[in-house]
Amino acid sequence: MDILFATSNPHKFEEAAAFLGQRGIRAARLPFEHRELRSDNLEEIAREAVDSAYSVCGKPVFVEDTGLFITALNGFPGTYSAWAQKKIGNKGILKLLSGAGDRSAFFETCIAYHDGKSVSFFSGRCAGTIAEAARGTSGFGYDPIFVPEGHPQTFAENILLKNNISHRYKSLLEFSKSLEP
Ligand code: ITT
């Protein structure tokens, strides 16, 4: 089957298209520049975005909203992850965490799928810690500073691992199961 993924982020599209392609679902990208809703809730943001994407394309379409939630920063950058990546980047996050005893964090993704009648949600979470310094060159965004639980490398040092355990992988797995006939 064919499906549309509305996103402004080519990296997110690449990861999702590779995963879905392995399961016989061909994803096409709807380049979607959209002013995101301000909210602390990923599902609320994804809901508003998918309604807007559907009103543009009029076809079954999904969006996903992802955040990095850092315990020592009370969940920041969370739903403001795109903004924080642009404004302060990984360097800024590492600076905010200098001297922090607790470096735990998690990524969470919420997919919202509009099938033309109703909207369904699929979430995935990946726990880990924030590294002391950025490491690795693969991936994008916060990948060089995120070390998934139980592994020594950052996502940017081991992209194959990322693609098999990540927040995005988990949410896409649930989503793809729901599309099975
Ligand atoms: P959309 O148009 O799809 O919303 P976006 O880039 O604004 O694209 P998000 O709000 O979902 O996407 O993501 C927030 C930011 O978090 C994103 O810009 C990246 O910097 C970062 N991010 C998202 N997924 C990531 C991942 O798997 N690994 C590392 N960083 C990630």
mmCIF file of C-alpha atoms and ligand atoms in Angstrom:
data_model
loop_
_atom_site.group_PDB
_atom_site.id
_atom_site.type_symbol
_atom_site.label_atom_id
_atom_site.label_comp_id
_atom_site.label_asym_id
_atom_site.label_seq_id
_atom_site.Cartn_x
_atom_site.Cartn_y
_atom_site.Cartn_z
ATOM 1 C CA MET A 1 0.000 0.000 0.000
ATOM 2 C CA ASP A 2 0.965 3.657 -0.416
ATOM 3 C CA ILE A 3 0.810 6.222 2.355
ATOM 4 C CA LEU A 4 1.655 9.908 2.827
ATOM 5 C CA PHE A 5 3.938 11.181 5.608
ATOM 6 C CA ALA A 6 3.596 14.937 6.127
ATOM 7 C CA THR A 7 6.821 16.347 7.563
ATOM 8 C CA SER A 8 9.258 19.204 7.111
ATOM 9 C CA ASN A 9 12.098 16.951 8.296
ATOM 10 C CA PRO A 10 13.778 14.800 5.602
ATOM 11 C CA HIS A 11 15.644 12.720 8.230
ATOM 12 C CA LYS A 12 12.429 11.664 9.915
ATOM 13 C CA PHE A 13 11.007 10.779 6.507
ATOM 14 C CA GLU A 14 14.062 8.682 5.565
ATOM 15 C CA GLU A 15 13.887 6.625 8.756
ATOM 16 C CA ALA A 16 10.154 6.048 8.442
ATOM 17 C CA ALA A 17 10.226 5.256 4.720
ATOM 18 C CA ALA A 18 13.011 2.680 5.222
ATOM 19 C CA PHE A 19 11.085 0.956 8.021
ATOM 20 C CA LEU A 20 7.735 0.949 6.218
ATOM 21 C CA GLY A 21 9.349 -0.125 2.925
ATOM 22 C CA GLN A 22 10.623 -3.314 4.594
ATOM 23 C CA ARG A 23 7.007 -4.079 5.457
ATOM 24 C CA GLY A 24 5.644 -3.502 1.952
ATOM 25 C CA ILE A 25 4.258 -0.021 2.687
ATOM 26 C CA ARG A 26 5.491 2.668 0.296
ATOM 27 C CA ALA A 27 5.693 6.080 1.929
ATOM 28 C CA ALA A 28 5.680 9.329 -0.038
ATOM 29 C CA ARG A 29 6.629 12.631 1.565
ATOM 30 C CA LEU A 30 4.257 15.552 1.753
ATOM 31 C CA PRO A 31 6.662 18.448 2.467
ATOM 32 C CA PHE A 32 4.744 20.151 5.200
ATOM 33 C CA GLU A 33 5.800 23.475 6.699
ATOM 34 C CA HIS A 34 3.350 24.011 9.483
ATOM 35 C CA ARG A 35 3.342 26.231 12.550
ATOM 36 C CA GLU A 36 3.207 23.649 15.308
ATOM 37 C CA LEU A 37 0.676 23.976 18.116
ATOM 38 C CA ARG A 38 2.259 25.007 21.444
ATOM 39 C CA SER A 39 1.468 22.340 23.983
ATOM 40 C CA ASP A 40 3.218 20.055 26.485
ATOM 41 C CA ASN A 41 1.396 17.109 24.975
ATOM 42 C CA LEU A 42 2.824 15.274 21.934
ATOM 43 C CA GLU A 43 -0.555 13.726 21.068
ATOM 44 C CA GLU A 44 -2.305 17.108 21.056
ATOM 45 C CA ILE A 45 0.374 18.538 18.752
ATOM 46 C CA ALA A 46 0.226 15.533 16.409
ATOM 47 C CA ARG A 47 -3.592 15.663 16.334
ATOM 48 C CA GLU A 48 -3.671 19.302 15.266
ATOM 49 C CA ALA A 49 -0.937 18.711 12.670
ATOM 50 C CA VAL A 50 -2.581 15.681 11.072
ATOM 51 C CA ASP A 51 -5.926 17.478 10.803
ATOM 52 C CA SER A 52 -4.136 20.301 9.048
ATOM 53 C CA ALA A 53 -2.204 17.930 6.741
ATOM 54 C CA TYR A 54 -5.417 16.085 5.831
ATOM 55 C CA SER A 55 -7.134 19.365 5.000
ATOM 56 C CA VAL A 56 -4.266 20.093 2.566
ATOM 57 C CA CYS A 57 -3.995 16.705 0.820
ATOM 58 C CA GLY A 58 -7.433 15.097 1.316
ATOM 59 C CA LYS A 59 -5.822 11.628 1.408
ATOM 60 C CA PRO A 60 -4.849 9.210 4.179
ATOM 61 C CA VAL A 61 -1.824 10.807 5.821
ATOM 62 C CA PHE A 62 0.254 10.554 8.982
ATOM 63 C CA VAL A 63 2.454 12.933 10.944
ATOM 64 C CA GLU A 64 4.660 12.311 13.942
ATOM 65 C CA ASP A 65 5.824 14.527 16.745
ATOM 66 C CA THR A 66 8.971 13.615 18.659
ATOM 67 C CA GLY A 67 10.550 15.077 21.783
ATOM 68 C CA LEU A 68 13.630 14.502 23.933
ATOM 69 C CA PHE A 69 12.648 14.671 27.612
ATOM 70 C CA ILE A 70 15.547 15.243 30.040
ATOM 71 C CA THR A 71 14.839 14.468 33.717
ATOM 72 C CA ALA A 72 17.269 17.005 35.239
ATOM 73 C CA LEU A 73 15.680 19.744 33.100
ATOM 74 C CA ASN A 74 12.119 18.853 34.165
ATOM 75 C CA GLY A 75 11.413 17.331 30.767
ATOM 76 C CA PHE A 76 12.930 20.124 28.663
ATOM 77 C CA PRO A 77 13.249 20.352 25.662
ATOM 78 C CA GLY A 78 10.298 17.916 25.338
ATOM 79 C CA THR A 79 7.708 19.232 22.904
ATOM 80 C CA TYR A 80 10.023 22.209 22.246
ATOM 81 C CA SER A 81 12.791 19.969 20.876
ATOM 82 C CA ALA A 82 12.825 21.423 17.357
ATOM 83 C CA TRP A 83 13.028 24.956 18.741
ATOM 84 C CA ALA A 84 15.785 24.054 21.255
ATOM 85 C CA GLN A 85 17.823 22.222 18.604
ATOM 86 C CA LYS A 86 17.729 25.346 16.429
ATOM 87 C CA LYS A 87 18.381 27.845 19.240
ATOM 88 C CA ILE A 88 20.958 26.154 21.492
ATOM 89 C CA GLY A 89 21.789 22.864 19.745
ATOM 90 C CA ASN A 90 23.485 19.900 21.380
ATOM 91 C CA LYS A 91 26.213 22.167 22.785
ATOM 92 C CA GLY A 92 23.619 24.190 24.643
ATOM 93 C CA ILE A 93 21.950 21.089 26.061
ATOM 94 C CA LEU A 94 25.325 19.750 27.256
ATOM 95 C CA LYS A 95 26.042 23.098 28.906
ATOM 96 C CA LEU A 96 22.694 23.070 30.712
ATOM 97 C CA LEU A 97 23.562 19.611 32.021
ATOM 98 C CA SER A 98 27.120 20.351 33.147
ATOM 99 C CA GLY A 99 27.534 19.043 36.691
ATOM 100 C CA ALA A 100 24.159 17.260 36.668
ATOM 101 C CA GLY A 101 24.221 13.958 38.557
ATOM 102 C CA ASP A 102 21.178 12.584 36.809
ATOM 103 C CA ARG A 103 21.632 12.474 33.018
ATOM 104 C CA SER A 104 18.624 10.272 32.301
ATOM 105 C CA ALA A 105 16.337 11.138 29.392
ATOM 106 C CA PHE A 106 13.972 9.573 26.941
ATOM 107 C CA PHE A 107 12.823 10.122 23.398
ATOM 108 C CA GLU A 108 9.138 9.813 22.679
ATOM 109 C CA THR A 109 7.357 9.742 19.327
ATOM 110 C CA CYS A 110 3.647 10.063 18.751
ATOM 111 C CA ILE A 111 2.305 9.185 15.297
ATOM 112 C CA ALA A 112 -1.136 10.479 14.325
ATOM 113 C CA TYR A 113 -2.772 8.808 11.329
ATOM 114 C CA HIS A 114 -5.799 10.294 9.563
ATOM 115 C CA ASP A 115 -7.455 7.615 7.434
ATOM 116 C CA GLY A 116 -10.090 9.959 5.999
ATOM 117 C CA LYS A 117 -12.617 9.155 8.723
ATOM 118 C CA SER A 118 -10.854 9.202 12.039
ATOM 119 C CA VAL A 119 -7.474 9.724 13.677
ATOM 120 C CA SER A 120 -5.445 7.013 15.452
ATOM 121 C CA PHE A 121 -2.318 7.411 17.579
ATOM 122 C CA PHE A 122 0.762 5.199 18.007
ATOM 123 C CA SER A 123 3.474 5.975 20.552
ATOM 124 C CA GLY A 124 7.005 4.757 21.137
ATOM 125 C CA ARG A 125 9.517 5.577 23.827
ATOM 126 C CA CYS A 126 13.265 4.939 24.132
ATOM 127 C CA ALA A 127 15.038 5.477 27.471
ATOM 128 C CA GLY A 128 18.682 6.413 27.867
ATOM 129 C CA THR A 129 21.111 9.035 29.093
ATOM 130 C CA ILE A 130 22.690 12.209 27.770
ATOM 131 C CA ALA A 131 26.396 11.715 26.976
ATOM 132 C CA GLU A 132 29.094 13.969 28.482
ATOM 133 C CA ALA A 133 30.083 15.080 24.959
ATOM 134 C CA ALA A 134 28.678 14.679 21.436
ATOM 135 C CA ARG A 135 29.873 11.510 19.673
ATOM 136 C CA GLY A 136 29.261 10.127 16.189
ATOM 137 C CA THR A 137 28.254 11.500 12.820
ATOM 138 C CA SER A 138 25.200 9.487 11.744
ATOM 139 C CA GLY A 139 21.560 10.356 12.317
ATOM 140 C CA PHE A 140 20.389 13.877 13.079
ATOM 141 C CA GLY A 141 19.261 16.241 15.811
ATOM 142 C CA TYR A 142 20.050 14.931 19.293
ATOM 143 C CA ASP A 143 21.459 11.576 18.092
ATOM 144 C CA PRO A 144 25.118 12.491 18.925
ATOM 145 C CA ILE A 145 24.280 13.103 22.598
ATOM 146 C CA PHE A 146 21.750 10.319 23.253
ATOM 147 C CA VAL A 147 22.979 6.966 24.625
ATOM 148 C CA PRO A 148 20.192 4.367 24.681
ATOM 149 C CA GLU A 149 19.838 2.274 27.837
ATOM 150 C CA GLY A 150 21.969 -0.880 27.875
ATOM 151 C CA HIS A 151 24.324 0.250 25.103
ATOM 152 C CA PRO A 152 27.651 2.113 25.179
ATOM 153 C CA GLN A 153 27.327 4.102 21.945
ATOM 154 C CA THR A 154 25.255 7.142 21.040
ATOM 155 C CA PHE A 155 22.605 6.801 18.327
ATOM 156 C CA ALA A 156 24.912 8.804 16.034
ATOM 157 C CA GLU A 157 27.663 6.198 16.559
ATOM 158 C CA ASN A 158 25.388 3.245 15.861
ATOM 159 C CA ILE A 159 22.570 4.075 13.494
ATOM 160 C CA LEU A 160 21.730 0.416 12.839
ATOM 161 C CA LEU A 161 21.015 0.010 16.537
ATOM 162 C CA LYS A 162 18.914 3.185 16.501
ATOM 163 C CA ASN A 163 16.805 1.866 13.662
ATOM 164 C CA ASN A 164 16.062 -1.317 15.643
ATOM 165 C CA ILE A 165 15.256 0.076 19.086
ATOM 166 C CA SER A 166 14.296 3.727 18.723
ATOM 167 C CA HIS A 167 11.183 5.635 19.745
ATOM 168 C CA ARG A 168 10.426 6.042 16.011
ATOM 169 C CA TYR A 169 10.922 2.318 15.345
ATOM 170 C CA LYS A 170 8.533 1.390 18.182
ATOM 171 C CA SER A 171 5.786 3.780 17.115
ATOM 172 C CA LEU A 172 6.120 2.758 13.452
ATOM 173 C CA LEU A 173 5.933 -0.911 14.417
ATOM 174 C CA GLU A 174 2.582 -0.395 16.130
ATOM 175 C CA PHE A 175 1.382 1.782 13.257
ATOM 176 C CA SER A 176 2.388 -0.766 10.596
ATOM 177 C CA LYS A 177 0.620 -3.565 12.514
ATOM 178 C CA SER A 178 -2.580 -1.512 12.441
ATOM 179 C CA LEU A 179 -2.347 -1.253 8.644
ATOM 180 C CA GLU A 180 -2.177 -5.024 8.157
ATOM 181 C CA PRO A 181 -5.255 -6.397 6.437
HETATM 182 P P1 ITT B 1 7.952 17.944 11.523
HETATM 183 O O1 ITT B 1 7.715 18.838 10.357
HETATM 184 O O2 ITT B 1 7.732 16.494 11.195
HETATM 185 O O3 ITT B 1 7.229 18.361 12.781
HETATM 186 P P2 ITT B 1 10.328 18.584 13.087
HETATM 187 O O4 ITT B 1 11.793 18.560 12.783
HETATM 188 O O5 ITT B 1 9.743 19.872 13.589
HETATM 189 O O6 ITT B 1 9.552 18.050 11.806
HETATM 190 P P3 ITT B 1 9.668 17.238 15.601
HETATM 191 O O7 ITT B 1 9.002 18.464 16.146
HETATM 192 O O8 ITT B 1 8.962 15.939 15.717
HETATM 193 O O9 ITT B 1 10.048 17.400 14.074
HETATM 194 O O10 ITT B 1 11.092 16.991 16.227
HETATM 195 C C1 ITT B 1 11.687 17.888 17.069
HETATM 196 C C2 ITT B 1 13.169 17.862 16.936
HETATM 197 O O11 ITT B 1 13.685 16.789 17.707
HETATM 198 C C3 ITT B 1 13.711 17.642 15.516
HETATM 199 O O12 ITT B 1 13.802 18.838 14.813
HETATM 200 C C4 ITT B 1 15.077 17.053 15.812
HETATM 201 O O13 ITT B 1 16.003 18.082 16.081
HETATM 202 C C5 ITT B 1 14.813 16.256 17.082
HETATM 203 N N1 ITT B 1 14.554 14.841 16.794
HETATM 204 C C6 ITT B 1 13.391 14.267 16.389
HETATM 205 N N2 ITT B 1 13.552 12.949 16.207
HETATM 206 C C7 ITT B 1 14.844 12.684 16.513
HETATM 207 C C8 ITT B 1 15.626 11.523 16.524
HETATM 208 O O14 ITT B 1 15.129 10.353 16.159
HETATM 209 N N3 ITT B 1 16.911 11.620 16.877
HETATM 210 C C9 ITT B 1 17.446 12.794 17.251
HETATM 211 N N4 ITT B 1 16.789 13.942 17.269
HETATM 212 C C10 ITT B 1 15.493 13.902 16.908
#
